[in-house]
Amino acid sequence: MAAKTSDAGGERALTLGWLLDSSERFLRKKGAQDARLAAEYLAARILKRKRLELPLLFGSVMPERFVEALRRGVMRVASGEPVQYVLGQWAFRGISVKVDRRALIPRPETEELVGLLLNSERVKGSDSPVILDYGTGTGCIALAVASELPGARVVAADISADALALAAENAAMLGLSDRVTFVNTSLVDLADVFDPGVFDAVVSNPPYIPTAAYETLDRSVKDYEPREALDGGADGLDTAREIADESAMLLSSGGGLFMELSAEDDHTAKMSEYLRELGFEEIRCVRDVYGAERFVCAVLGGGI
């Protein structure tokens, strides 16, 4: 960002409005996604203000320490690093979680997945539903459920010890450590940890990018977020099928399975057919807020 100033008391001074405009232009030239939003998120974090409050300060002169901090953040985003990792935290359904390269960045669509789970009759109809979040990553799903459903017993599982450590850190930060059980395990080993039929619901945002498409991802995703949280195999559904297989054993009769999948490559239709073959019923493909068919919900031997 080049220095542009307004005169204040005879000294050169930078205003927040100009700094944001300059940062946006610079980030656009570097090919960063959502350049204006990234600049505003950085500024809001440094100022400890809400992003929507920034227009009130557009005419305010910023101190040098702010200018330097913003410049460092902008340069990191310009290099391709996701702004969420630069910030070190991200909001998810009313909670804020620590984010870093150990786990996938929470997306808005996944907030909708949590909503489908919480609004299901099986979960709403139980005082203390037992819920498994597989591939928990940052723990955002499990922790949001624990936060919004105090009576729930939540298990957060992941094959990545690093991701699980991050999720546990977030639980401690949110005061939810006693509400969530963390398990470092693969899908096939879950049966050794839990008895059949113990869960009322299984929820997951599994890796679903086809391997061939992985290399075409934006650098802010491919070069920073963990591949194991993104690459879903040849057709993108390898892990999703494993989750369905294990859920058929882990869910109680009438328990619900909730998964987020790709809105492309007929993922929801393919998974629906697979679930039908496993004996799931009441299979629904649900569109996200953008109109893309992204979620699959199903019931094991009863109604959700």
PDB file of C-alpha atoms in Angstrom:
ATOM      1  CA  MET A   1       0.000   0.000   0.000  1.00  0.00           C
ATOM      2  CA  ALA A   2       1.446   3.312  -1.022  1.00  0.00           C
ATOM      3  CA  ALA A   3       1.160   6.147   1.456  1.00  0.00           C
ATOM      4  CA  LYS A   4      -1.560   8.697   0.661  1.00  0.00           C
ATOM      5  CA  THR A   5      -2.315  11.290   3.240  1.00  0.00           C
ATOM      6  CA  SER A   6      -4.441  14.181   4.329  1.00  0.00           C
ATOM      7  CA  ASP A   7      -2.864  17.096   6.108  1.00  0.00           C
ATOM      8  CA  ALA A   8      -3.527  17.233   9.830  1.00  0.00           C
ATOM      9  CA  GLY A   9      -1.740  19.876  11.877  1.00  0.00           C
ATOM     10  CA  GLY A  10       0.863  20.186   9.147  1.00  0.00           C
ATOM     11  CA  GLU A  11       1.720  16.483   9.344  1.00  0.00           C
ATOM     12  CA  ARG A  12       0.912  13.786   6.822  1.00  0.00           C
ATOM     13  CA  ALA A  13      -1.791  11.457   8.104  1.00  0.00           C
ATOM     14  CA  LEU A  14      -3.629   8.390   6.775  1.00  0.00           C
ATOM     15  CA  THR A  15      -7.390   7.947   7.059  1.00  0.00           C
ATOM     16  CA  LEU A  16      -9.087   4.587   7.477  1.00  0.00           C
ATOM     17  CA  GLY A  17     -11.206   5.120   4.372  1.00  0.00           C
ATOM     18  CA  TRP A  18      -8.200   5.687   2.156  1.00  0.00           C
ATOM     19  CA  LEU A  19      -6.273   2.800   3.692  1.00  0.00           C
ATOM     20  CA  LEU A  20      -9.152   0.409   2.974  1.00  0.00           C
ATOM     21  CA  ASP A  21      -9.491   1.655  -0.609  1.00  0.00           C
ATOM     22  CA  SER A  22      -5.750   1.320  -1.142  1.00  0.00           C
ATOM     23  CA  SER A  23      -5.697  -2.163   0.391  1.00  0.00           C
ATOM     24  CA  GLU A  24      -8.605  -3.260  -1.797  1.00  0.00           C
ATOM     25  CA  ARG A  25      -6.902  -2.050  -4.974  1.00  0.00           C
ATOM     26  CA  PHE A  26      -3.660  -3.774  -4.045  1.00  0.00           C
ATOM     27  CA  LEU A  27      -5.361  -7.072  -3.224  1.00  0.00           C
ATOM     28  CA  ARG A  28      -7.365  -6.993  -6.459  1.00  0.00           C
ATOM     29  CA  LYS A  29      -4.155  -6.564  -8.448  1.00  0.00           C
ATOM     30  CA  LYS A  30      -2.737  -9.609  -6.662  1.00  0.00           C
ATOM     31  CA  GLY A  31      -5.806 -11.684  -7.541  1.00  0.00           C
ATOM     32  CA  ALA A  32      -7.104 -12.042  -3.988  1.00  0.00           C
ATOM     33  CA  GLN A  33     -10.720 -13.113  -3.605  1.00  0.00           C
ATOM     34  CA  ASP A  34     -13.185 -10.744  -1.909  1.00  0.00           C
ATOM     35  CA  ALA A  35     -10.521  -8.052  -1.680  1.00  0.00           C
ATOM     36  CA  ARG A  36     -12.682  -5.424   0.011  1.00  0.00           C
ATOM     37  CA  LEU A  37     -14.040  -7.838   2.576  1.00  0.00           C
ATOM     38  CA  ALA A  38     -10.546  -9.080   3.392  1.00  0.00           C
ATOM     39  CA  ALA A  39      -9.291  -5.542   3.971  1.00  0.00           C
ATOM     40  CA  GLU A  40     -12.260  -4.728   6.183  1.00  0.00           C
ATOM     41  CA  TYR A  41     -11.928  -7.904   8.237  1.00  0.00           C
ATOM     42  CA  LEU A  42      -8.268  -7.122   8.856  1.00  0.00           C
ATOM     43  CA  ALA A  43      -8.989  -3.539   9.869  1.00  0.00           C
ATOM     44  CA  ALA A  44     -11.841  -4.552  12.162  1.00  0.00           C
ATOM     45  CA  ARG A  45      -9.668  -7.104  13.925  1.00  0.00           C
ATOM     46  CA  ILE A  46      -6.863  -4.623  14.501  1.00  0.00           C
ATOM     47  CA  LEU A  47      -9.280  -1.958  15.770  1.00  0.00           C
ATOM     48  CA  LYS A  48     -11.265  -4.485  17.845  1.00  0.00           C
ATOM     49  CA  ARG A  49     -14.452  -3.214  16.205  1.00  0.00           C
ATOM     50  CA  LYS A  50     -17.249  -4.885  14.260  1.00  0.00           C
ATOM     51  CA  ARG A  51     -16.756  -4.728  10.500  1.00  0.00           C
ATOM     52  CA  LEU A  52     -20.078  -2.916  10.042  1.00  0.00           C
ATOM     53  CA  GLU A  53     -18.869  -0.162  12.371  1.00  0.00           C
ATOM     54  CA  LEU A  54     -15.932   0.765  10.138  1.00  0.00           C
ATOM     55  CA  PRO A  55     -17.793   3.389   8.023  1.00  0.00           C
ATOM     56  CA  LEU A  56     -18.111   5.489  11.175  1.00  0.00           C
ATOM     57  CA  LEU A  57     -14.310   5.737  11.207  1.00  0.00           C
ATOM     58  CA  PHE A  58     -13.581   6.235   7.487  1.00  0.00           C
ATOM     59  CA  GLY A  59     -12.516   9.844   8.048  1.00  0.00           C
ATOM     60  CA  SER A  60     -10.418   9.077  11.101  1.00  0.00           C
ATOM     61  CA  VAL A  61      -6.638   9.312  10.905  1.00  0.00           C
ATOM     62  CA  MET A  62      -5.009   5.988  11.782  1.00  0.00           C
ATOM     63  CA  PRO A  63      -1.852   5.748  13.909  1.00  0.00           C
ATOM     64  CA  GLU A  64       1.310   4.305  12.444  1.00  0.00           C
ATOM     65  CA  ARG A  65       0.994   1.077  14.415  1.00  0.00           C
ATOM     66  CA  PHE A  66      -2.385   0.441  12.759  1.00  0.00           C
ATOM     67  CA  VAL A  67      -0.958   1.185   9.305  1.00  0.00           C
ATOM     68  CA  GLU A  68       1.904  -1.267   9.837  1.00  0.00           C
ATOM     69  CA  ALA A  69      -0.358  -3.994  11.207  1.00  0.00           C
ATOM     70  CA  LEU A  70      -2.773  -3.591   8.298  1.00  0.00           C
ATOM     71  CA  ARG A  71       0.099  -3.648   5.814  1.00  0.00           C
ATOM     72  CA  ARG A  72       1.418  -6.914   7.254  1.00  0.00           C
ATOM     73  CA  GLY A  73      -2.005  -8.520   7.050  1.00  0.00           C
ATOM     74  CA  VAL A  74      -2.625  -7.292   3.523  1.00  0.00           C
ATOM     75  CA  MET A  75       0.720  -8.647   2.345  1.00  0.00           C
ATOM     76  CA  ARG A  76      -0.089 -12.075   3.777  1.00  0.00           C
ATOM     77  CA  VAL A  77      -3.466 -12.142   2.036  1.00  0.00           C
ATOM     78  CA  ALA A  78      -1.836 -10.917  -1.188  1.00  0.00           C
ATOM     79  CA  SER A  79       0.540 -13.894  -1.033  1.00  0.00           C
ATOM     80  CA  GLY A  80      -2.467 -16.217  -1.122  1.00  0.00           C
ATOM     81  CA  GLU A  81      -2.982 -16.934   2.576  1.00  0.00           C
ATOM     82  CA  PRO A  82      -6.699 -17.038   3.537  1.00  0.00           C
ATOM     83  CA  VAL A  83      -7.750 -13.995   5.503  1.00  0.00           C
ATOM     84  CA  GLN A  84      -9.256 -16.339   8.117  1.00  0.00           C
ATOM     85  CA  TYR A  85      -5.804 -17.740   8.899  1.00  0.00           C
ATOM     86  CA  VAL A  86      -4.356 -14.239   9.057  1.00  0.00           C
ATOM     87  CA  LEU A  87      -7.065 -13.238  11.532  1.00  0.00           C
ATOM     88  CA  GLY A  88      -6.584 -16.457  13.486  1.00  0.00           C
ATOM     89  CA  GLN A  89     -10.283 -16.844  14.251  1.00  0.00           C
ATOM     90  CA  TRP A  90     -13.636 -17.028  12.479  1.00  0.00           C
ATOM     91  CA  ALA A  91     -17.295 -16.733  13.422  1.00  0.00           C
ATOM     92  CA  PHE A  92     -19.613 -19.728  13.114  1.00  0.00           C
ATOM     93  CA  ARG A  93     -23.263 -19.714  14.206  1.00  0.00           C
ATOM     94  CA  GLY A  94     -22.752 -17.288  17.062  1.00  0.00           C
ATOM     95  CA  ILE A  95     -19.469 -18.690  18.330  1.00  0.00           C
ATOM     96  CA  SER A  96     -15.932 -17.784  17.344  1.00  0.00           C
ATOM     97  CA  VAL A  97     -13.349 -20.497  16.751  1.00  0.00           C
ATOM     98  CA  LYS A  98      -9.610 -20.425  16.360  1.00  0.00           C
ATOM     99  CA  VAL A  99      -8.564 -21.310  12.812  1.00  0.00           C
ATOM    100  CA  ASP A 100      -5.183 -22.277  11.435  1.00  0.00           C
ATOM    101  CA  ARG A 101      -3.642 -24.632   8.898  1.00  0.00           C
ATOM    102  CA  ARG A 102      -4.428 -27.706  10.985  1.00  0.00           C
ATOM    103  CA  ALA A 103      -8.047 -27.731   9.800  1.00  0.00           C
ATOM    104  CA  LEU A 104     -10.479 -26.574   7.143  1.00  0.00           C
ATOM    105  CA  ILE A 105     -11.868 -23.049   7.451  1.00  0.00           C
ATOM    106  CA  PRO A 106     -15.566 -23.115   8.465  1.00  0.00           C
ATOM    107  CA  ARG A 107     -17.884 -22.136   5.598  1.00  0.00           C
ATOM    108  CA  PRO A 108     -21.353 -20.538   5.710  1.00  0.00           C
ATOM    109  CA  GLU A 109     -22.886 -23.625   4.092  1.00  0.00           C
ATOM    110  CA  THR A 110     -21.790 -25.727   7.042  1.00  0.00           C
ATOM    111  CA  GLU A 111     -23.785 -23.451   9.322  1.00  0.00           C
ATOM    112  CA  GLU A 112     -26.837 -24.563   7.336  1.00  0.00           C
ATOM    113  CA  LEU A 113     -25.869 -28.200   7.907  1.00  0.00           C
ATOM    114  CA  VAL A 114     -25.960 -27.613  11.663  1.00  0.00           C
ATOM    115  CA  GLY A 115     -29.379 -26.027  11.275  1.00  0.00           C
ATOM    116  CA  LEU A 116     -30.726 -29.130   9.507  1.00  0.00           C
ATOM    117  CA  LEU A 117     -29.448 -31.295  12.344  1.00  0.00           C
ATOM    118  CA  LEU A 118     -30.841 -29.120  15.129  1.00  0.00           C
ATOM    119  CA  ASN A 119     -34.235 -28.790  13.451  1.00  0.00           C
ATOM    120  CA  SER A 120     -34.700 -32.534  12.972  1.00  0.00           C
ATOM    121  CA  GLU A 121     -37.502 -34.157  14.963  1.00  0.00           C
ATOM    122  CA  ARG A 122     -35.197 -36.829  16.412  1.00  0.00           C
ATOM    123  CA  VAL A 123     -32.868 -34.234  17.902  1.00  0.00           C
ATOM    124  CA  LYS A 124     -35.597 -31.821  18.989  1.00  0.00           C
ATOM    125  CA  GLY A 125     -37.586 -34.662  20.499  1.00  0.00           C
ATOM    126  CA  SER A 126     -34.824 -35.787  22.860  1.00  0.00           C
ATOM    127  CA  ASP A 127     -33.743 -34.135  26.091  1.00  0.00           C
ATOM    128  CA  SER A 128     -30.196 -35.442  25.666  1.00  0.00           C
ATOM    129  CA  PRO A 129     -29.525 -36.587  22.092  1.00  0.00           C
ATOM    130  CA  VAL A 130     -26.189 -38.297  21.453  1.00  0.00           C
ATOM    131  CA  ILE A 131     -24.563 -36.779  18.371  1.00  0.00           C
ATOM    132  CA  LEU A 132     -21.414 -37.700  16.464  1.00  0.00           C
ATOM    133  CA  ASP A 133     -19.565 -35.114  14.388  1.00  0.00           C
ATOM    134  CA  TYR A 134     -17.099 -37.005  12.221  1.00  0.00           C
ATOM    135  CA  GLY A 135     -14.213 -35.084  10.646  1.00  0.00           C
ATOM    136  CA  THR A 136     -14.651 -32.349  13.214  1.00  0.00           C
ATOM    137  CA  GLY A 137     -11.672 -30.199  12.091  1.00  0.00           C
ATOM    138  CA  THR A 138     -11.854 -26.944  14.059  1.00  0.00           C
ATOM    139  CA  GLY A 139     -14.714 -28.461  16.044  1.00  0.00           C
ATOM    140  CA  CYS A 140     -17.100 -25.805  14.726  1.00  0.00           C
ATOM    141  CA  ILE A 141     -20.032 -28.208  14.168  1.00  0.00           C
ATOM    142  CA  ALA A 142     -19.669 -30.058  17.461  1.00  0.00           C
ATOM    143  CA  LEU A 143     -19.142 -26.867  19.444  1.00  0.00           C
ATOM    144  CA  ALA A 144     -22.043 -25.055  17.814  1.00  0.00           C
ATOM    145  CA  VAL A 145     -24.297 -28.015  18.639  1.00  0.00           C
ATOM    146  CA  ALA A 146     -23.056 -28.102  22.242  1.00  0.00           C
ATOM    147  CA  SER A 147     -23.551 -24.352  22.544  1.00  0.00           C
ATOM    148  CA  GLU A 148     -27.070 -24.302  21.094  1.00  0.00           C
ATOM    149  CA  LEU A 149     -28.291 -27.591  22.551  1.00  0.00           C
ATOM    150  CA  PRO A 150     -27.137 -27.733  26.188  1.00  0.00           C
ATOM    151  CA  GLY A 151     -28.653 -31.151  26.802  1.00  0.00           C
ATOM    152  CA  ALA A 152     -26.852 -32.860  23.938  1.00  0.00           C
ATOM    153  CA  ARG A 153     -23.989 -35.281  24.405  1.00  0.00           C
ATOM    154  CA  VAL A 154     -21.577 -34.561  21.577  1.00  0.00           C
ATOM    155  CA  VAL A 155     -18.690 -36.652  20.267  1.00  0.00           C
ATOM    156  CA  ALA A 156     -16.181 -34.970  17.947  1.00  0.00           C
ATOM    157  CA  ALA A 157     -13.997 -37.425  16.026  1.00  0.00           C
ATOM    158  CA  ASP A 158     -11.203 -36.911  13.534  1.00  0.00           C
ATOM    159  CA  ILE A 159      -8.411 -38.990  12.045  1.00  0.00           C
ATOM    160  CA  SER A 160      -6.085 -35.973  12.291  1.00  0.00           C
ATOM    161  CA  ALA A 161      -4.542 -35.575  15.733  1.00  0.00           C
ATOM    162  CA  ASP A 162      -3.556 -32.013  14.830  1.00  0.00           C
ATOM    163  CA  ALA A 163      -7.100 -31.055  13.865  1.00  0.00           C
ATOM    164  CA  LEU A 164      -8.476 -32.671  17.002  1.00  0.00           C
ATOM    165  CA  ALA A 165      -6.020 -30.707  19.137  1.00  0.00           C
ATOM    166  CA  LEU A 166      -7.283 -27.503  17.520  1.00  0.00           C
ATOM    167  CA  ALA A 167     -10.887 -28.526  18.214  1.00  0.00           C
ATOM    168  CA  ALA A 168     -10.017 -29.204  21.858  1.00  0.00           C
ATOM    169  CA  GLU A 169      -8.382 -25.772  22.116  1.00  0.00           C
ATOM    170  CA  ASN A 170     -11.567 -24.200  20.790  1.00  0.00           C
ATOM    171  CA  ALA A 171     -13.682 -26.147  23.277  1.00  0.00           C
ATOM    172  CA  ALA A 172     -11.519 -24.870  26.139  1.00  0.00           C
ATOM    173  CA  MET A 173     -11.698 -21.308  24.824  1.00  0.00           C
ATOM    174  CA  LEU A 174     -15.513 -21.505  24.662  1.00  0.00           C
ATOM    175  CA  GLY A 175     -15.887 -23.237  28.030  1.00  0.00           C
ATOM    176  CA  LEU A 176     -17.352 -26.347  26.400  1.00  0.00           C
ATOM    177  CA  SER A 177     -14.659 -28.921  27.205  1.00  0.00           C
ATOM    178  CA  ASP A 178     -16.949 -30.811  29.560  1.00  0.00           C
ATOM    179  CA  ARG A 179     -19.702 -30.961  26.953  1.00  0.00           C
ATOM    180  CA  VAL A 180     -17.791 -32.528  24.066  1.00  0.00           C
ATOM    181  CA  THR A 181     -15.801 -35.778  23.929  1.00  0.00           C
ATOM    182  CA  PHE A 182     -12.881 -35.776  21.492  1.00  0.00           C
ATOM    183  CA  VAL A 183     -11.819 -39.014  19.809  1.00  0.00           C
ATOM    184  CA  ASN A 184      -8.802 -39.434  17.535  1.00  0.00           C
ATOM    185  CA  THR A 185      -9.832 -42.324  15.289  1.00  0.00           C
ATOM    186  CA  SER A 186     -10.481 -43.457  11.746  1.00  0.00           C
ATOM    187  CA  LEU A 187     -13.994 -44.278  10.617  1.00  0.00           C
ATOM    188  CA  VAL A 188     -13.461 -48.036  10.658  1.00  0.00           C
ATOM    189  CA  ASP A 189     -12.133 -47.884  14.220  1.00  0.00           C
ATOM    190  CA  LEU A 190     -15.187 -46.067  15.547  1.00  0.00           C
ATOM    191  CA  ALA A 191     -16.918 -49.436  16.014  1.00  0.00           C
ATOM    192  CA  ASP A 192     -14.195 -50.374  18.501  1.00  0.00           C
ATOM    193  CA  VAL A 193     -14.850 -47.209  20.494  1.00  0.00           C
ATOM    194  CA  PHE A 194     -18.654 -47.073  20.499  1.00  0.00           C
ATOM    195  CA  ASP A 195     -21.397 -49.669  20.749  1.00  0.00           C
ATOM    196  CA  PRO A 196     -23.751 -50.160  17.779  1.00  0.00           C
ATOM    197  CA  GLY A 197     -26.817 -47.946  17.806  1.00  0.00           C
ATOM    198  CA  VAL A 198     -25.500 -45.492  20.397  1.00  0.00           C
ATOM    199  CA  PHE A 199     -25.989 -42.289  18.361  1.00  0.00           C
ATOM    200  CA  ASP A 200     -29.200 -40.413  17.631  1.00  0.00           C
ATOM    201  CA  ALA A 201     -27.526 -38.474  14.832  1.00  0.00           C
ATOM    202  CA  VAL A 202     -24.336 -38.420  12.791  1.00  0.00           C
ATOM    203  CA  VAL A 203     -23.293 -35.182  11.101  1.00  0.00           C
ATOM    204  CA  SER A 204     -20.333 -34.601   8.809  1.00  0.00           C
ATOM    205  CA  ASN A 205     -18.783 -32.201   6.349  1.00  0.00           C
ATOM    206  CA  PRO A 206     -16.434 -34.750   4.761  1.00  0.00           C
ATOM    207  CA  PRO A 207     -13.770 -34.138   2.102  1.00  0.00           C
ATOM    208  CA  TYR A 208     -15.660 -34.116  -1.197  1.00  0.00           C
ATOM    209  CA  ILE A 209     -13.444 -32.571  -3.876  1.00  0.00           C
ATOM    210  CA  PRO A 210     -12.648 -35.123  -6.631  1.00  0.00           C
ATOM    211  CA  THR A 211      -8.899 -35.772  -6.781  1.00  0.00           C
ATOM    212  CA  ALA A 212      -8.646 -34.535 -10.382  1.00  0.00           C
ATOM    213  CA  ALA A 213     -10.313 -31.258  -9.410  1.00  0.00           C
ATOM    214  CA  TYR A 214      -8.098 -30.683  -6.395  1.00  0.00           C
ATOM    215  CA  GLU A 215      -5.253 -29.195  -8.433  1.00  0.00           C
ATOM    216  CA  THR A 216      -7.622 -26.625  -9.952  1.00  0.00           C
ATOM    217  CA  LEU A 217      -8.591 -25.146  -6.586  1.00  0.00           C
ATOM    218  CA  ASP A 218      -7.691 -21.551  -5.806  1.00  0.00           C
ATOM    219  CA  ARG A 219      -4.240 -21.220  -4.256  1.00  0.00           C
ATOM    220  CA  SER A 220      -5.746 -19.817  -1.063  1.00  0.00           C
ATOM    221  CA  VAL A 221      -7.380 -23.218  -0.595  1.00  0.00           C
ATOM    222  CA  LYS A 222      -4.929 -25.663  -2.189  1.00  0.00           C
ATOM    223  CA  ASP A 223      -1.745 -24.183  -0.737  1.00  0.00           C
ATOM    224  CA  TYR A 224      -3.008 -23.611   2.809  1.00  0.00           C
ATOM    225  CA  GLU A 225      -5.909 -25.824   3.872  1.00  0.00           C
ATOM    226  CA  PRO A 226      -5.149 -29.492   4.642  1.00  0.00           C
ATOM    227  CA  ARG A 227      -5.562 -31.745   1.620  1.00  0.00           C
ATOM    228  CA  GLU A 228      -6.993 -34.586   3.697  1.00  0.00           C
ATOM    229  CA  ALA A 229      -9.944 -32.333   4.569  1.00  0.00           C
ATOM    230  CA  LEU A 230     -10.626 -31.597   0.894  1.00  0.00           C
ATOM    231  CA  ASP A 231      -9.678 -34.537  -1.359  1.00  0.00           C
ATOM    232  CA  GLY A 232     -12.540 -37.029  -1.458  1.00  0.00           C
ATOM    233  CA  GLY A 233     -11.040 -39.531  -3.890  1.00  0.00           C
ATOM    234  CA  ALA A 234     -11.745 -40.256  -7.536  1.00  0.00           C
ATOM    235  CA  ASP A 235     -15.353 -39.071  -7.539  1.00  0.00           C
ATOM    236  CA  GLY A 236     -15.199 -37.103  -4.281  1.00  0.00           C
ATOM    237  CA  LEU A 237     -17.393 -39.518  -2.353  1.00  0.00           C
ATOM    238  CA  ASP A 238     -14.916 -42.010  -0.852  1.00  0.00           C
ATOM    239  CA  THR A 239     -15.128 -40.657   2.697  1.00  0.00           C
ATOM    240  CA  ALA A 240     -18.848 -39.921   2.429  1.00  0.00           C
ATOM    241  CA  ARG A 241     -19.516 -43.574   1.588  1.00  0.00           C
ATOM    242  CA  GLU A 242     -17.419 -44.705   4.558  1.00  0.00           C
ATOM    243  CA  ILE A 243     -19.399 -42.401   6.827  1.00  0.00           C
ATOM    244  CA  ALA A 244     -22.642 -43.869   5.492  1.00  0.00           C
ATOM    245  CA  ASP A 245     -21.358 -47.425   6.026  1.00  0.00           C
ATOM    246  CA  GLU A 246     -20.352 -46.771   9.632  1.00  0.00           C
ATOM    247  CA  SER A 247     -23.467 -44.718  10.371  1.00  0.00           C
ATOM    248  CA  ALA A 248     -25.632 -47.698   9.461  1.00  0.00           C
ATOM    249  CA  MET A 249     -24.043 -49.437  12.468  1.00  0.00           C
ATOM    250  CA  LEU A 250     -23.569 -46.525  14.848  1.00  0.00           C
ATOM    251  CA  LEU A 251     -27.040 -44.964  14.549  1.00  0.00           C
ATOM    252  CA  SER A 252     -29.994 -46.157  16.555  1.00  0.00           C
ATOM    253  CA  SER A 253     -33.208 -47.043  14.734  1.00  0.00           C
ATOM    254  CA  GLY A 254     -34.730 -43.788  13.550  1.00  0.00           C
ATOM    255  CA  GLY A 255     -31.428 -41.955  13.924  1.00  0.00           C
ATOM    256  CA  GLY A 256     -30.503 -39.314  11.387  1.00  0.00           C
ATOM    257  CA  LEU A 257     -27.531 -38.853   9.078  1.00  0.00           C
ATOM    258  CA  PHE A 258     -26.695 -35.335   7.899  1.00  0.00           C
ATOM    259  CA  MET A 259     -23.959 -34.677   5.336  1.00  0.00           C
ATOM    260  CA  GLU A 260     -22.671 -31.729   3.347  1.00  0.00           C
ATOM    261  CA  LEU A 261     -21.474 -32.626  -0.151  1.00  0.00           C
ATOM    262  CA  SER A 262     -20.404 -30.928  -3.349  1.00  0.00           C
ATOM    263  CA  ALA A 263     -23.100 -29.033  -5.208  1.00  0.00           C
ATOM    264  CA  GLU A 264     -21.598 -30.441  -8.430  1.00  0.00           C
ATOM    265  CA  ASP A 265     -21.061 -33.867 -10.014  1.00  0.00           C
ATOM    266  CA  ASP A 266     -24.500 -35.162  -8.886  1.00  0.00           C
ATOM    267  CA  HIS A 267     -23.092 -35.844  -5.429  1.00  0.00           C
ATOM    268  CA  THR A 268     -26.393 -35.666  -3.580  1.00  0.00           C
ATOM    269  CA  ALA A 269     -28.131 -37.943  -6.083  1.00  0.00           C
ATOM    270  CA  LYS A 270     -25.315 -40.494  -5.982  1.00  0.00           C
ATOM    271  CA  MET A 271     -25.191 -40.496  -2.207  1.00  0.00           C
ATOM    272  CA  SER A 272     -28.964 -40.779  -1.965  1.00  0.00           C
ATOM    273  CA  GLU A 273     -28.875 -43.965  -4.008  1.00  0.00           C
ATOM    274  CA  TYR A 274     -26.036 -45.331  -1.908  1.00  0.00           C
ATOM    275  CA  LEU A 275     -27.933 -44.623   1.311  1.00  0.00           C
ATOM    276  CA  ARG A 276     -31.020 -46.313  -0.094  1.00  0.00           C
ATOM    277  CA  GLU A 277     -29.003 -49.458  -0.752  1.00  0.00           C
ATOM    278  CA  LEU A 278     -27.803 -49.382   2.876  1.00  0.00           C
ATOM    279  CA  GLY A 279     -31.369 -49.349   4.152  1.00  0.00           C
ATOM    280  CA  PHE A 280     -31.755 -45.661   4.952  1.00  0.00           C
ATOM    281  CA  GLU A 281     -35.189 -44.130   4.519  1.00  0.00           C
ATOM    282  CA  GLU A 282     -36.767 -40.693   4.131  1.00  0.00           C
ATOM    283  CA  ILE A 283     -33.757 -39.533   2.141  1.00  0.00           C
ATOM    284  CA  ARG A 284     -33.826 -35.824   1.344  1.00  0.00           C
ATOM    285  CA  CYS A 285     -31.583 -33.693  -0.828  1.00  0.00           C
ATOM    286  CA  VAL A 286     -31.618 -30.136   0.476  1.00  0.00           C
ATOM    287  CA  ARG A 287     -30.535 -26.956  -1.298  1.00  0.00           C
ATOM    288  CA  ASP A 288     -28.363 -24.352   0.378  1.00  0.00           C
ATOM    289  CA  VAL A 289     -29.241 -20.680   0.656  1.00  0.00           C
ATOM    290  CA  TYR A 290     -27.732 -20.097  -2.796  1.00  0.00           C
ATOM    291  CA  GLY A 291     -30.048 -22.673  -4.386  1.00  0.00           C
ATOM    292  CA  ALA A 292     -27.392 -25.363  -4.867  1.00  0.00           C
ATOM    293  CA  GLU A 293     -28.262 -28.940  -3.902  1.00  0.00           C
ATOM    294  CA  ARG A 294     -25.668 -29.573  -1.214  1.00  0.00           C
ATOM    295  CA  PHE A 295     -27.017 -31.551   1.748  1.00  0.00           C
ATOM    296  CA  VAL A 296     -28.282 -35.104   2.188  1.00  0.00           C
ATOM    297  CA  CYS A 297     -30.404 -36.068   5.199  1.00  0.00           C
ATOM    298  CA  ALA A 298     -31.539 -39.640   5.824  1.00  0.00           C
ATOM    299  CA  VAL A 299     -33.140 -41.808   8.499  1.00  0.00           C
ATOM    300  CA  LEU A 300     -32.174 -45.274   9.663  1.00  0.00           C
ATOM    301  CA  GLY A 301     -35.369 -47.298  10.116  1.00  0.00           C
ATOM    302  CA  GLY A 302     -37.726 -44.568  11.297  1.00  0.00           C
ATOM    303  CA  GLY A 303     -38.621 -40.914  11.068  1.00  0.00           C
ATOM    304  CA  ILE A 304     -36.310 -38.031  11.934  1.00  0.00           C
TER     305      ILE A 304
END
